[in-house]
Short mmCIF file of C-alpha atoms and ligand atoms in Angstrom, two decimals:
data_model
loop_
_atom_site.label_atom_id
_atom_site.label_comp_id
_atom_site.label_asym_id
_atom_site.label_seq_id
_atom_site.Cartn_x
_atom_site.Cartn_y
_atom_site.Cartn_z
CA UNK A 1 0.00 0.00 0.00
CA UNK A 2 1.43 3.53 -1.07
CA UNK A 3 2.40 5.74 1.78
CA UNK A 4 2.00 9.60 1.07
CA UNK A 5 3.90 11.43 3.28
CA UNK A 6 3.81 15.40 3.06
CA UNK A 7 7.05 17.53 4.00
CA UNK A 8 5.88 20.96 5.15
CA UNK A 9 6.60 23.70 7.68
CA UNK A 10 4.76 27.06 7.29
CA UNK A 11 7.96 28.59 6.86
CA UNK A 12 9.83 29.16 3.31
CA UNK A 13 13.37 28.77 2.93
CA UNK A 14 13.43 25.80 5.76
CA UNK A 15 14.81 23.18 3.11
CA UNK A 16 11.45 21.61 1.99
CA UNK A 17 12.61 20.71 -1.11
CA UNK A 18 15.86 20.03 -0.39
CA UNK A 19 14.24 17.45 1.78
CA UNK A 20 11.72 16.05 -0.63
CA UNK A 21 14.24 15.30 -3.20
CA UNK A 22 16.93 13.98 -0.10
CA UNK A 23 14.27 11.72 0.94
CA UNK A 24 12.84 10.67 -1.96
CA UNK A 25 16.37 9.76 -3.72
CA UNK A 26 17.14 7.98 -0.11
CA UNK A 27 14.44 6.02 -0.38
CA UNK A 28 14.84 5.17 -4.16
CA UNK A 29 17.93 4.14 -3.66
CA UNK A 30 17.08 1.33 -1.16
CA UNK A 31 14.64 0.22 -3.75
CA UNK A 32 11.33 1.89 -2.89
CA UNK A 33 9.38 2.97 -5.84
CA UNK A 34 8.98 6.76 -5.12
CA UNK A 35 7.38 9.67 -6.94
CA UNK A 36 8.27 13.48 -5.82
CA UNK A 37 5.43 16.14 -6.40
CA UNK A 38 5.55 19.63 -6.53
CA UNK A 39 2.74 21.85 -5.00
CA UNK A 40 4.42 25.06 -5.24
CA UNK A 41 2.50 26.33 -8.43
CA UNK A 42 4.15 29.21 -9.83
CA UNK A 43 7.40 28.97 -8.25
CA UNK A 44 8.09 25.61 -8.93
CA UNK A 45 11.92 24.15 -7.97
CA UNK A 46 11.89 21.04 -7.21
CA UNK A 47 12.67 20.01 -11.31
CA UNK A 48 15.71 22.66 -10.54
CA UNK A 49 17.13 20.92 -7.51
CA UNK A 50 16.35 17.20 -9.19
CA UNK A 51 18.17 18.63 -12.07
CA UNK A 52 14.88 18.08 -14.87
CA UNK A 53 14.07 21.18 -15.45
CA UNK A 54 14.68 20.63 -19.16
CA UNK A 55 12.48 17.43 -19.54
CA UNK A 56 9.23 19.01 -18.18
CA UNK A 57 6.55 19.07 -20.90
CA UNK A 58 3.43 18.60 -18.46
CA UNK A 59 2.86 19.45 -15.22
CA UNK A 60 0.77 18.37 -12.38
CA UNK A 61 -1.84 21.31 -13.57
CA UNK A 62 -2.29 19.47 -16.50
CA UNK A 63 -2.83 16.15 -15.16
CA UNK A 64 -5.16 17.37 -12.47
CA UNK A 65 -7.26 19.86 -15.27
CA UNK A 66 -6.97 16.30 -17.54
CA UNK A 67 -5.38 18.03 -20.22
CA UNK A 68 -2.61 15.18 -19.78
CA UNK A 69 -1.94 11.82 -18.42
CA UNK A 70 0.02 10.91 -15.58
CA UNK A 71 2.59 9.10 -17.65
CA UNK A 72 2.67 11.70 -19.85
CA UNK A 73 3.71 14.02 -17.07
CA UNK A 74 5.76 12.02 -14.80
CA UNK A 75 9.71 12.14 -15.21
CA UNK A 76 11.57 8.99 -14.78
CA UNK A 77 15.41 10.15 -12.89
CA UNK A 78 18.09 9.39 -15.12
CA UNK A 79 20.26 8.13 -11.84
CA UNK A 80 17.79 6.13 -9.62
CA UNK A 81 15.06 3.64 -12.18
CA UNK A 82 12.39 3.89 -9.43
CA UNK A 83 12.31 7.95 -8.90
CA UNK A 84 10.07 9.98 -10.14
CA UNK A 85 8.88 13.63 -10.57
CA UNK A 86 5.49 15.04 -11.10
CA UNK A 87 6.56 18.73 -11.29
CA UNK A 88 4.43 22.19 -10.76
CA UNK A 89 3.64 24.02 -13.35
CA UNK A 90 4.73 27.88 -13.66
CA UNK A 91 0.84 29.13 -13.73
CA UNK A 92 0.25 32.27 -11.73
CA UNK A 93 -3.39 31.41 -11.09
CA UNK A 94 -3.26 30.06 -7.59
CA UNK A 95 -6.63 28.10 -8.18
CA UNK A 96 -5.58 26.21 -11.14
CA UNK A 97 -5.42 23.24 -8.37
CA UNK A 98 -9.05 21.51 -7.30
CA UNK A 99 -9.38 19.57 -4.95
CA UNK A 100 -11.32 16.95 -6.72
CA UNK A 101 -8.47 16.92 -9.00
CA UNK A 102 -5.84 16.34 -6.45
CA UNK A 103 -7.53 13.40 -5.10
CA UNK A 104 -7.89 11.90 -8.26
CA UNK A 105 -4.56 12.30 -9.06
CA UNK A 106 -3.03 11.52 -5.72
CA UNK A 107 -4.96 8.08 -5.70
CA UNK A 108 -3.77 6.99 -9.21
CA UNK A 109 -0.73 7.20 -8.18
CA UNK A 110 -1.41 5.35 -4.97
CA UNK A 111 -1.35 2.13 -7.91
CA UNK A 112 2.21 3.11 -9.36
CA UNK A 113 4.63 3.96 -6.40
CA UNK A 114 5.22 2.97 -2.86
CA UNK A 115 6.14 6.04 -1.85
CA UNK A 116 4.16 9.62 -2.45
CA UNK A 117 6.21 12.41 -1.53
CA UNK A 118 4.46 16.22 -1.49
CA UNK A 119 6.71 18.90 -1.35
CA UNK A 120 4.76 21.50 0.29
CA UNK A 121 4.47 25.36 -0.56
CA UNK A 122 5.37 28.01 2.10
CA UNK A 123 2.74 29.51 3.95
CA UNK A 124 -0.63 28.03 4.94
CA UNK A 125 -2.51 29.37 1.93
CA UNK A 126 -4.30 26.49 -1.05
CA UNK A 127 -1.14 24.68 -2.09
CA UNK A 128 -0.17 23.86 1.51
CA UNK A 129 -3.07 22.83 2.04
CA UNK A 130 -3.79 20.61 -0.97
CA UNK A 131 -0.53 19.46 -0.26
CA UNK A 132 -0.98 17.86 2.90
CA UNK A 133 -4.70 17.22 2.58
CA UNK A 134 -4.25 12.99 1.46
CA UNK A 135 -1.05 12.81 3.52
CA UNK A 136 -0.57 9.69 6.15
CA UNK A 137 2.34 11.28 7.33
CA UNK A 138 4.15 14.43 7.93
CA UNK A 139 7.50 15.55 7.72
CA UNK A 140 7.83 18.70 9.55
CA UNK A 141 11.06 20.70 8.38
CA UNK A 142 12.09 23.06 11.04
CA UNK A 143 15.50 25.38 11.54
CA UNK A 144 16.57 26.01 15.06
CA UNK A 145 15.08 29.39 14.98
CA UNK A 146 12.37 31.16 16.65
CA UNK A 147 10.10 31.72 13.45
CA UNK A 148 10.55 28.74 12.01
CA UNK A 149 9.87 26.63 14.91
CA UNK A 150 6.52 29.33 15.54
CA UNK A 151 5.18 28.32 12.22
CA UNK A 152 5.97 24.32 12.16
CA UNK A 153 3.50 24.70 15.45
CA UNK A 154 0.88 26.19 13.25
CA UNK A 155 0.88 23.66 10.56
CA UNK A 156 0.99 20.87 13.27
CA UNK A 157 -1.92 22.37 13.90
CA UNK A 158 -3.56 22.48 10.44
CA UNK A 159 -2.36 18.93 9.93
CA UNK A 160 -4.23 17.69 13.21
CA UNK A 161 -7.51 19.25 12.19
CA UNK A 162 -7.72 19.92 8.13
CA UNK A 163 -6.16 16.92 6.83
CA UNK A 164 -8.53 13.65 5.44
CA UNK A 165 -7.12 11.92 8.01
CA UNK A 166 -7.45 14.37 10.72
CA UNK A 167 -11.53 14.59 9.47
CA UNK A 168 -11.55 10.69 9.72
CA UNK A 169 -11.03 10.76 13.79
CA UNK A 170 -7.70 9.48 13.05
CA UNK A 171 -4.33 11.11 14.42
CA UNK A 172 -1.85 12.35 12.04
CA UNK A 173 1.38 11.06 12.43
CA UNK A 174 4.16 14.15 12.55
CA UNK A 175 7.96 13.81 12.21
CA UNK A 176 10.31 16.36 12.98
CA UNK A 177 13.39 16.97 10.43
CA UNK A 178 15.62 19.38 12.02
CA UNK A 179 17.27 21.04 9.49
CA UNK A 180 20.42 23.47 9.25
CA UNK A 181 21.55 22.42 12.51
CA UNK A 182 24.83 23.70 13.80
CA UNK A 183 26.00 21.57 16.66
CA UNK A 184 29.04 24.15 17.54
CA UNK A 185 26.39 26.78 17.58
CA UNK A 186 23.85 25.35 19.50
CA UNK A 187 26.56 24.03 21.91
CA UNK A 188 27.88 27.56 22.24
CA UNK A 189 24.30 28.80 23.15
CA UNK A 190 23.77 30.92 19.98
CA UNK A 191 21.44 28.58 18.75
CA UNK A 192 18.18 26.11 19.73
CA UNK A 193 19.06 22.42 20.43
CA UNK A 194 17.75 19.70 19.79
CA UNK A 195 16.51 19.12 22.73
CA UNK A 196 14.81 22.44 23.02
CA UNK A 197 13.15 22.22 19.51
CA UNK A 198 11.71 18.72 20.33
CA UNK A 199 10.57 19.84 23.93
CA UNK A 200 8.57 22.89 22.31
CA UNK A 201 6.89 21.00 19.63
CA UNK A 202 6.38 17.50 21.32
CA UNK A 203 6.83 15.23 18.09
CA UNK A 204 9.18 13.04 17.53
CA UNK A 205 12.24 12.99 16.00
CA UNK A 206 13.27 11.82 12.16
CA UNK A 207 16.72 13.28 11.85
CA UNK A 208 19.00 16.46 12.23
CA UNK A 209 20.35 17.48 8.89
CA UNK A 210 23.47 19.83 9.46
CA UNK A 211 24.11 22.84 7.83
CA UNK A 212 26.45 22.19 4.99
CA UNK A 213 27.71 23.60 1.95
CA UNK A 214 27.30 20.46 0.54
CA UNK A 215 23.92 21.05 0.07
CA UNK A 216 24.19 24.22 -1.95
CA UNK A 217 26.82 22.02 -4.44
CA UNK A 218 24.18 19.43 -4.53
CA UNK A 219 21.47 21.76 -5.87
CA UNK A 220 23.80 23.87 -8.13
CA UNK A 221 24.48 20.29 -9.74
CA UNK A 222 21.16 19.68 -9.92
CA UNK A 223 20.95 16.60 -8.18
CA UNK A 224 19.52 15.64 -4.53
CA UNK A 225 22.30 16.06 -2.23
CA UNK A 226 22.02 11.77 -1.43
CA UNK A 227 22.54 10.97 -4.85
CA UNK A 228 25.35 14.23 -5.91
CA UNK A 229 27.68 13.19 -2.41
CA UNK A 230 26.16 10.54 -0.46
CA UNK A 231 29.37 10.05 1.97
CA UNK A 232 28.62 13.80 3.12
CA UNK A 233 27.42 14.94 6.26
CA UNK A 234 24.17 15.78 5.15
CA UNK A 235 23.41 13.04 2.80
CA UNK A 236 24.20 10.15 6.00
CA UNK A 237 21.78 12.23 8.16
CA UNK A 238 19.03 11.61 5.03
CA UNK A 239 19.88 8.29 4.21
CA UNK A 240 18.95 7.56 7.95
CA UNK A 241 16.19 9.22 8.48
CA UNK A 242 14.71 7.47 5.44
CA UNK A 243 15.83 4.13 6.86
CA UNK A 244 14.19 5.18 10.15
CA UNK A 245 10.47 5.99 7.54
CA UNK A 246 10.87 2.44 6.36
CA UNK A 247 10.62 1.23 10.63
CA UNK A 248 14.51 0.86 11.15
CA UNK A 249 15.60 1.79 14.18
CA UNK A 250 18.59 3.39 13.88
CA UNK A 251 20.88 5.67 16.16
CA UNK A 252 20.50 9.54 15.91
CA UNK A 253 23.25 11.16 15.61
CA UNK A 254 24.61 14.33 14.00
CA UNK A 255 26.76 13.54 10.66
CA UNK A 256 29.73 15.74 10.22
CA UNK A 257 32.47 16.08 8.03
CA UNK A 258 35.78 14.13 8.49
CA UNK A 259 38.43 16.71 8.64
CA UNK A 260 40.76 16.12 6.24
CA UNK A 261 43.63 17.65 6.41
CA UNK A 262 45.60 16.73 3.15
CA UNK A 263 42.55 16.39 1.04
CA UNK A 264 41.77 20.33 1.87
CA UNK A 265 44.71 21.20 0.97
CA UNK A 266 45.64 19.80 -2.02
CA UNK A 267 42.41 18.03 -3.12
CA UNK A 268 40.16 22.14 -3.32
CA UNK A 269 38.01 22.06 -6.61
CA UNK A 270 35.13 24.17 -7.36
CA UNK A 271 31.67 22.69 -7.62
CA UNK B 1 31.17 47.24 25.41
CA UNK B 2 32.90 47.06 28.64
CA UNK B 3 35.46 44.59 28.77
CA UNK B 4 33.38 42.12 31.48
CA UNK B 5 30.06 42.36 29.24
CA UNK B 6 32.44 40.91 26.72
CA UNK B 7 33.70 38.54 28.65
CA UNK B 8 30.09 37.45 30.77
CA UNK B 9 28.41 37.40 27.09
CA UNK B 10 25.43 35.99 27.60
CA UNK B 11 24.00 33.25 25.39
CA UNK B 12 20.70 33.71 23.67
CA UNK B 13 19.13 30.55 22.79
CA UNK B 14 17.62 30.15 26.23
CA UNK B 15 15.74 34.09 25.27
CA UNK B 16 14.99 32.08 21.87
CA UNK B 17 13.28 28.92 24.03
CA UNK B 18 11.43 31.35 26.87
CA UNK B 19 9.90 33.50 24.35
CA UNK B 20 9.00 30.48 22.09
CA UNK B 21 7.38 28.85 25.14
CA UNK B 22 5.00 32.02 25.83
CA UNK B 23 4.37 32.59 22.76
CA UNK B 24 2.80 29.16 21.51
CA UNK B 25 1.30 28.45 25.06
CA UNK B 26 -1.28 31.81 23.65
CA UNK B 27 -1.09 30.62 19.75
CA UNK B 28 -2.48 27.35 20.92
CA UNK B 29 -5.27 28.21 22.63
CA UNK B 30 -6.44 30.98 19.64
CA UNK B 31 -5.86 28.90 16.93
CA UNK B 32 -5.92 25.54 18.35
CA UNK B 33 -4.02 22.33 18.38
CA UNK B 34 -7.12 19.24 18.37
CA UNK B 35 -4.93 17.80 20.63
CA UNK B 36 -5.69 20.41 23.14
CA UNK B 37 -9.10 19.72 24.10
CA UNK B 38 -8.31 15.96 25.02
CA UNK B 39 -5.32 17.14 27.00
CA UNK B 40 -7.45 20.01 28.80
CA UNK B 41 -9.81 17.32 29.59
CA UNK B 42 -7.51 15.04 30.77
CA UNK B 43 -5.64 17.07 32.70
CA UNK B 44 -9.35 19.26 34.27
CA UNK B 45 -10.49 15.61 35.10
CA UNK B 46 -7.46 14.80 36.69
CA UNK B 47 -7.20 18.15 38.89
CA UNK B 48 -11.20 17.92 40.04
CA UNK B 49 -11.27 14.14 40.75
CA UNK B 50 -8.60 14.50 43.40
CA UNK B 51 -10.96 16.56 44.94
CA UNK B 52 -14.76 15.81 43.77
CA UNK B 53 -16.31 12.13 42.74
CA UNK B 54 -17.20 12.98 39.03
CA UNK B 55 -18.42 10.65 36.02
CA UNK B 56 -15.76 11.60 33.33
CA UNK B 57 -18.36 10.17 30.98
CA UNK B 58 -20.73 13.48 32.05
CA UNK B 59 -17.89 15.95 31.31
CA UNK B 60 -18.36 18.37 28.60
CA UNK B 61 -15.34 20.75 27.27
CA UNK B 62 -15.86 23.21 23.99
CA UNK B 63 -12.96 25.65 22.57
CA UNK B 64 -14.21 28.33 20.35
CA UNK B 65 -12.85 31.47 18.36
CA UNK B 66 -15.29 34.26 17.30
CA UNK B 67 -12.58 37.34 16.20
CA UNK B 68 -10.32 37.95 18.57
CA UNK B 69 -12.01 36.31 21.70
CA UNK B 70 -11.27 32.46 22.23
CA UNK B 71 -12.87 30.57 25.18
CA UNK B 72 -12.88 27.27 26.79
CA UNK B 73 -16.11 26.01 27.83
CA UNK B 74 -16.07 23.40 30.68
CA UNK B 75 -19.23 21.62 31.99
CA UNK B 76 -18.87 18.97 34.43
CA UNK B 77 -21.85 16.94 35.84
CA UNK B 78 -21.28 16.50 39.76
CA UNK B 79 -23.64 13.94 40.70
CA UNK B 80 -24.37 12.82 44.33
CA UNK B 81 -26.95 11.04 46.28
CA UNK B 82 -28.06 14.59 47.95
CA UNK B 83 -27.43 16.86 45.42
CA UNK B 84 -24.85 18.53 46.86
CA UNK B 85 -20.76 18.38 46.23
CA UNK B 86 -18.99 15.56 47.74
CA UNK B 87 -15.57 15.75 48.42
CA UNK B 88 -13.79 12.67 47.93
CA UNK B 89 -10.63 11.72 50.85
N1 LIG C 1 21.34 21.48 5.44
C1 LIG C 1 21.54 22.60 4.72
N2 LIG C 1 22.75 23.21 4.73
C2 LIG C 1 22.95 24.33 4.01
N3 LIG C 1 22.03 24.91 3.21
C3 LIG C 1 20.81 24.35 3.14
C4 LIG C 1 20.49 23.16 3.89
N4 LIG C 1 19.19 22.83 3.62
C5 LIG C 1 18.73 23.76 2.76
N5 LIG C 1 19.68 24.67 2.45
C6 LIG C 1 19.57 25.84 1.55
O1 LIG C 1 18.48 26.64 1.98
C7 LIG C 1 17.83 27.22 0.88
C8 LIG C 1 16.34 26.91 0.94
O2 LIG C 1 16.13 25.52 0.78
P1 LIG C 1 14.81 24.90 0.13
O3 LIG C 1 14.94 23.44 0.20
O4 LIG C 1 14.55 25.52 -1.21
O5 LIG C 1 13.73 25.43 1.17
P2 LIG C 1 12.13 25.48 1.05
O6 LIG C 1 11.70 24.48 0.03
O7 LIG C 1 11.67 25.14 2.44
O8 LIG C 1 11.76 26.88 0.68
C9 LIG C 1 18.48 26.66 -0.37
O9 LIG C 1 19.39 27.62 -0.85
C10 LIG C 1 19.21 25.43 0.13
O10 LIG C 1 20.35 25.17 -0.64
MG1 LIG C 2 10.43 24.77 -1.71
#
């Protein structure tokens, strides 16, 4: 049975769709069939950061108006067989989305993938909510910062009360991804920990992603970060924390880089 | 900046968690968490049984926002063989 699983956070900027396509390559690459969509109509990035921007012909806009098919609009990754993109189109009319269409969209591909990934729009206008409306499961990306953490609490809100599932009686199941996370920082005091992010917003925990420039390479390659460096910091703390979706128990930790000395010195090359 | 305040800098992540803590503890209640009202009961029930023999099957609590005024509605059933409150202990 497919699992949709929505990664939101009020907030823009957070690393929602750095996340989506992390996770989603993560959990390609141990085999899961896994589609990525993009509900941020009109600003639309997650072909950018999956590096497919030049393959989109049809968007989800045109599947959900049935102006296309889903497999004419779906694009297969080049790197990973069983990862796929259904991307947003670049439409400035906001209610281009229905929510009839969603559903029917969202449940066809409920018979194609195992996994059904949502990459959420900031804010907690239409596209976050159609985004999260057929989830099982959320993915709350948070930064250990006062805003941030402010507006996750909202949508855990939203999620508990507008979601199917939520209307059902049924509890929505929230995970927190804790992302830019700089352990020096928040050692030093300049900066939330863990501990204090989990205490405010009682859910528990998927993984800490640290802040890396990795990250930034990943994207400018077009390529999710797991799949463009997956020894790197950040690509460990996603390839656990999609082990830990698929029920592993696994320790949490904070990657980091392995300082090395020689290879910094002599092995510097531009992304 | 005298030379101790640079030295006695004060961290400000536990300003970041304090004001945090305020803040949502009043977001919650406005805008809601669903959560809340089974924890309110809970937690009501809890406080008044220690004191008071109540059904929790004849408790009643309603949240509701109209604008900018939210308010929690609690309505407890106190039933006792004369009518009036019995303090349990
Ligand atoms: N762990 C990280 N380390 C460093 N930069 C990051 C990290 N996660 C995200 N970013 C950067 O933050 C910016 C916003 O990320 P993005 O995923 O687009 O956020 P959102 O989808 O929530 O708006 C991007 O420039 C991205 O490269
Ligand atoms: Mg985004």
């Amino acid at each position: 049975m497919a699992e949709v699983l929505v990664v939101t956070s009020g907030k823009g900027g957070v690393g929602k769709t750095t996340s989506t396509a992390a996770l989603g390559a993560a959990l390609a690459q141990t085999g899961q069939s896994v589609v990525v969509i993009d509900f941020d109509v009109g600003l639309r990035n997650l072909d950018l950061v999956m590096g497919a921007e030049r393959r989109v012909v049809y968007d989800l806009i045109n599947v959900v108006q049935g102006d296309a098919n889903l497999n004419q609009a779906l694009i297969k990754d080049k790197r990973v067989e069983s990862l796929s993109l259904l991307p947003a189109s670049q439409t400035r009319d906001k209610d281009a989305l229905t929510a009839e269409g969603v559903e029917r969209v969202i449940n066809e591909l409920k018979g194609k993938f195992d996994w059904i990934i949502c990459d959420s729009p900031a804010g907690i206008e239409r596209g976050a909510y159609f985004a999260m409306r057929h989830a099982d499961l959320a993915v709350i990306v948070t930064n250990p910062e006062v805003s941030s953490v402010r507006d996750s609490d909202r949508i855990i809100g939203l999620l508990d009360s507008k979601t199917e599932k939520a209307e059902r009686g049924e509890t929505m199941e929230k995970l927190l991804l804790l992302t830019r996370y700089d352990p020096v920082r928040a050692e030093r005091g300049d900066m939330l920990k863990v501990d204090d992010v989990l205490e405010i917003l009682s859910i528990p925990l998927l993984g800490i992603i640290p802040e890396s420039p990795e990250v930034l390479k990943a994207s400018n390659l077009g390529s999710p970060v797991t799949l463009a460096n997956p020894i790197s910091a950040p690509s460990r703390a996603y390839l656990d924390a999609a082990r830990r979706l698929r029920g592993e128990t696994i320790e949490m930790t904070v990657p980091s880089e392995k300082k090395r000395f020689f290879g910094n010195l002599f092995g510097r090359r531009a992304a | 900046m005298s030379v101790l305040k640079f030295f006695t800098r004060r961290s400000s992540a536990p300003a970041a968690r304090e004001r945090l803590q305020l803040l949502l503890a009043h977001e919650r209640a406005v805008f809601g968490r669903t959560d809340l009202v089974a924890q309110l009961k809970d937690e009501i029930l809890a406080v008044i049984a220690k004191h008071i023999a109540i059904d929790p099957e004849k408790v009643r609590i309603k949240t509701d926002t109209r604008d900018t005024l939210a308010t929690l509605e609690v309505d407890i059933e106190i039933r006792t063989p004369n009518g009036g409150l019995k303090l349990a202990g």
